[in-house]
Amino acid sequence: MAATMRAPRIQALWLLPWLLVVFLTKFASTSPLKTIPKLAVHHRINLENPSTSTNLNPYNPEDHKTYYYDQTLDHFNYQPQSYATFRQRYVVNEKNWGGSSVAAPIFAYLGEESDLEGDVEAIGFLRDNAARFNALQVYIEHRFYGKSVPFGTRENAMRNATLRGYFNSAQALADYAEVLLYLKKHFSTQNSPVIVLGGSYGGMLATWFRLKYSHIALGAFASSAPVLYFDHITPSNAYYSVVTKDFLDASRSCHNTIKRSWGDIDRAAATSNGLSWLSKKFNTCNPLKDGSELKDYLDTLYCTAAQYDRPPRYPVTVVCDGIDGASQNSDNLDRIFAGIVAFRGYKSCYNLSEFFPSETLQGWRWQTCSEIVLPVGRGDQDTMFQADPFDMKTYSDSCKQDFGVTPRPHWITTYYGGLNIREVLKRFGSNIIFSNGLHDPYSSGGVLENISNSIVALVTQQGSHCLDLMPASQNDPEWLVRQKNEEVEIIHNWILQYYQDLFQSY
Amino acid sequence: MAATMRAPRIQALWLLPWLLVVFLTKFASTSPLKTIPKLAVHHRINLENPSTSTNLNPYNPEDHKTYYYDQTLDHFNYQPQSYATFRQRYVVNEKNWGGSSVAAPIFAYLGEESDLEGDVEAIGFLRDNAARFNALQVYIEHRFYGKSVPFGTRENAMRNATLRGYFNSAQALADYAEVLLYLKKHFSTQNSPVIVLGGSYGGMLATWFRLKYSHIALGAFASSAPVLYFDHITPSNAYYSVVTKDFLDASRSCHNTIKRSWGDIDRAAATSNGLSWLSKKFNTCNPLKDGSELKDYLDTLYCTAAQYDRPPRYPVTVVCDGIDGASQNSDNLDRIFAGIVAFRGYKSCYNLSEFFPSETLQGWRWQTCSEIVLPVGRGDQDTMFQADPFDMKTYSDSCKQDFGVTPRPHWITTYYGGLNIREVLKRFGSNIIFSNGLHDPYSSGGVLENISNSIVALVTQQGSHCLDLMPASQNDPEWLVRQKNEEVEIIHNWILQYYQDLFQSY
């Protein structure tokens, strides 16, 4: 089914009962648009989840102080209005900070497409390792998210075609540069090495920050950053191919059931009472208006399960156990529903568009419609999904309709590179960790092989999206502990080398 | 004399009779402003000068074709108006181009603060070395200069506070990125290594381009680029200290005469008929209105002589020969005038503000009033000039008065770095040549020591501003030939290494 034929996209926020709330990207759009899974490491601790109590270094709000920096609206322009400033939020945890006298390091988490507040709690890497490094912990919010929206409400900022023009990655990186230089000055700690880190889109930002601002960041730790999913460096169907592989690896029968189900839905929807029959079968809170409503929901569900397919409860296995474990007289669609119930839990009804418009989804819709063009699609029979090729024209028209401007699909590779990344960075740059878990569909756009001695790829077979940024837990499997230790060891070596260079220069 | 006390600055364009026309920066401003010597390698072949006939590879206009690229107005913004395009000029010389089948290199001269037309003729480095490398020669004009001014006349563009906001280095670098990627595509030569080069401000651009766009440029050759003259990394008086040293090295008595002359001018100007007496003594075309008019002229003259103190006729020596060689009964000011005559030649009268407003000076005035803040000044008795400390407040106020915006003096170091450049680039980046001639006052803000194996400094004791970019001439002294050979050898090695890496990746 061609993308242009698709019904309006839904977007959904999944409250995963086992660990975290994660956002997905189904565009908040009324125009027909591609399914672009959500990039963010958008974590919210689920307070009902007892597993947070297993964290080795629990989050303590009192250690974290919130500040605001008067940030330049437009770093790359000198029009009078470029000089306007807005309040950018950042959070500092000084608990383990060794101070300027020993040039103790600064760990800076670069905010991605979400409110920072949840990140500070959900990201464990800084908290877990600050003591070892005597590091200052800093979290900086991305412009136009959370409390870092220029001039009033987010709604107004996003409605204003002039203002939202400033909402992009190059400006965000310059924001981070200003805040970090300010902090070094404020703490009188010019010699402190800065390590930037982030996940998913935030991991791209960390990578790009190291490449563009090597004078500010000594190194970057980029978790699950699909820096190569631009401009067709990575095959368009790579994302869905990994989702498919995750399900196939979990259970061939489950994969086959899913693969067959799309046609079943189409056939049912095409009958006279089909939509009502489907609504009942899937116990939807609202009657289905179109078969694609259900298909989009399932698409999102499978992508979420794959992207966050992690311990202790691997969602792909959960879904497949539901599908495969349905009673023997179940048909395909009964099995699919059993998968939903297994994953989402028993509910009085299933709301296919719950948590409808969210800040992250609205912001990300703009970002993907301006510069972050990820040409994710899929062909005929190359995944367990129906064909849905990426079509730039359709995509572009839809963005134009929503925002009055068209995306610049080549800008990311023009400004940040990506093509021939191995040849380019083999003898240029240093100190970047690209970590990826192969269960994560976005790993297909990541750097999966070492580029040089100090631009390295850490890959875990069982890892998922941004898993290694999560708080260390008693329940972490051994391979995850090993991965995190390796990351810490590499950062440790960067800093050691830096101190030796520093010592030599005195 | 405090900067605030100074009379309006003149600016001057010196037609040096021995080789080239060079521009100087005296700001085209009606506000009191610091003396900031001109950065540009702004060369115009003087057709009356027979020395051009000694060039080993004479300029042939027929080899050079001019094109225009539809350039994005604002790369860092997604407002509807950001998408507007303007025509950016570039020139290609295919004469020696080895073609895409051998991935022959591209040499790209990055235009600086001037009309490109003169550069193509005056820059010899590409023409002299294209045959050896089978290189495509490309020259790209800097936005807002020459024929690359957005939307109509330069006057309109510069008067328009919105439009001139887009006139800055980050946008210019992104322009170069777009043009170079376009050219690689146009010539179907994805694997061709690109070497960028430039002089003075253009040399900064080349450096920054390599650091920010390593995926596009394999290496950068930056001639006389004072990348460290920002944010007080270099002492404020460094520029004038080198000018002083040049004169002192040429002749102590000449230096002393100049040093005493300022007070003589002040004392004369303070008498009742002093200005008229001075006008007559210096044979000025127009009566002096203020002593500073003469002093600014002399300041400019000495700076020019020092900056372009090069063979075959070393201007500092020429000036000093004039000063020292004046008849025995000459007083100080007679000697100064003899220096002018020696340097500028005999004229019916001397126009202290000839070539008044030029495109380069107007554009450069804006650039230095927005981001390129070079805090050049001098203290009391630390140079052969009168004290004229750099005062940011005065500077900023003057810019505000002219343009309605204030400079961002920390932006260059925020975006491009510079502080601790050795520590930063020791293990990051590669393939940059910083060449400097120590006669050039701007060498004081250059990189004068090797940073790593492939980020190297080439320094010549007798070199001057951008001398190594000039066409190879039969008259080149041996040390200059050696310097140029060394530069070519280094670039040769970059490209060799690149081809080996490329071969390995296939």
mmCIF file of C-alpha atoms in Angstrom, chain B residues 1-9 30-35 290 292 296 378 387-399 401:
data_model
loop_
_atom_site.group_PDB
_atom_site.id
_atom_site.type_symbol
_atom_site.label_atom_id
_atom_site.label_comp_id
_atom_site.label_asym_id
_atom_site.label_seq_id
_atom_site.Cartn_x
_atom_site.Cartn_y
_atom_site.Cartn_z
ATOM 1 C CA MET B 1 45.878 59.070 23.182
ATOM 2 C CA ALA B 2 42.819 57.069 24.040
ATOM 3 C CA ALA B 3 40.958 55.436 21.225
ATOM 4 C CA THR B 4 37.850 57.409 22.035
ATOM 5 C CA MET B 5 39.743 60.592 21.343
ATOM 6 C CA ARG B 6 40.689 59.630 17.864
ATOM 7 C CA ALA B 7 39.353 61.334 14.833
ATOM 8 C CA PRO B 8 37.335 59.361 12.307
ATOM 9 C CA ARG B 9 39.380 56.618 10.773
ATOM 10 C CA THR B 30 32.489 57.829 10.873
ATOM 11 C CA SER B 31 32.787 56.671 14.440
ATOM 12 C CA PRO B 32 35.956 56.621 16.447
ATOM 13 C CA LEU B 33 37.371 53.173 16.044
ATOM 14 C CA LYS B 34 40.498 51.162 16.569
ATOM 15 C CA THR B 35 43.095 50.815 13.905
ATOM 16 C CA ASP B 290 43.380 67.143 12.364
ATOM 17 C CA SER B 292 45.370 62.327 13.580
ATOM 18 C CA ASP B 296 46.482 57.426 10.759
ATOM 19 C CA ARG B 378 49.030 48.842 21.750
ATOM 20 C CA ALA B 387 49.575 54.152 22.864
ATOM 21 C CA ASP B 388 46.199 53.070 21.553
ATOM 22 C CA PRO B 389 44.876 50.278 23.721
ATOM 23 C CA PHE B 390 42.030 48.145 22.501
ATOM 24 C CA ASP B 391 38.890 48.938 24.391
ATOM 25 C CA MET B 392 35.984 46.572 23.845
ATOM 26 C CA LYS B 393 33.419 49.052 25.092
ATOM 27 C CA THR B 394 34.460 51.744 22.623
ATOM 28 C CA TYR B 395 34.683 49.218 19.834
ATOM 29 C CA SER B 396 31.308 47.773 20.643
ATOM 30 C CA ASP B 397 29.622 51.164 20.932
ATOM 31 C CA SER B 398 30.950 52.180 17.572
ATOM 32 C CA CYS B 399 29.639 49.022 15.945
ATOM 33 C CA GLN B 401 26.142 52.996 16.269
#
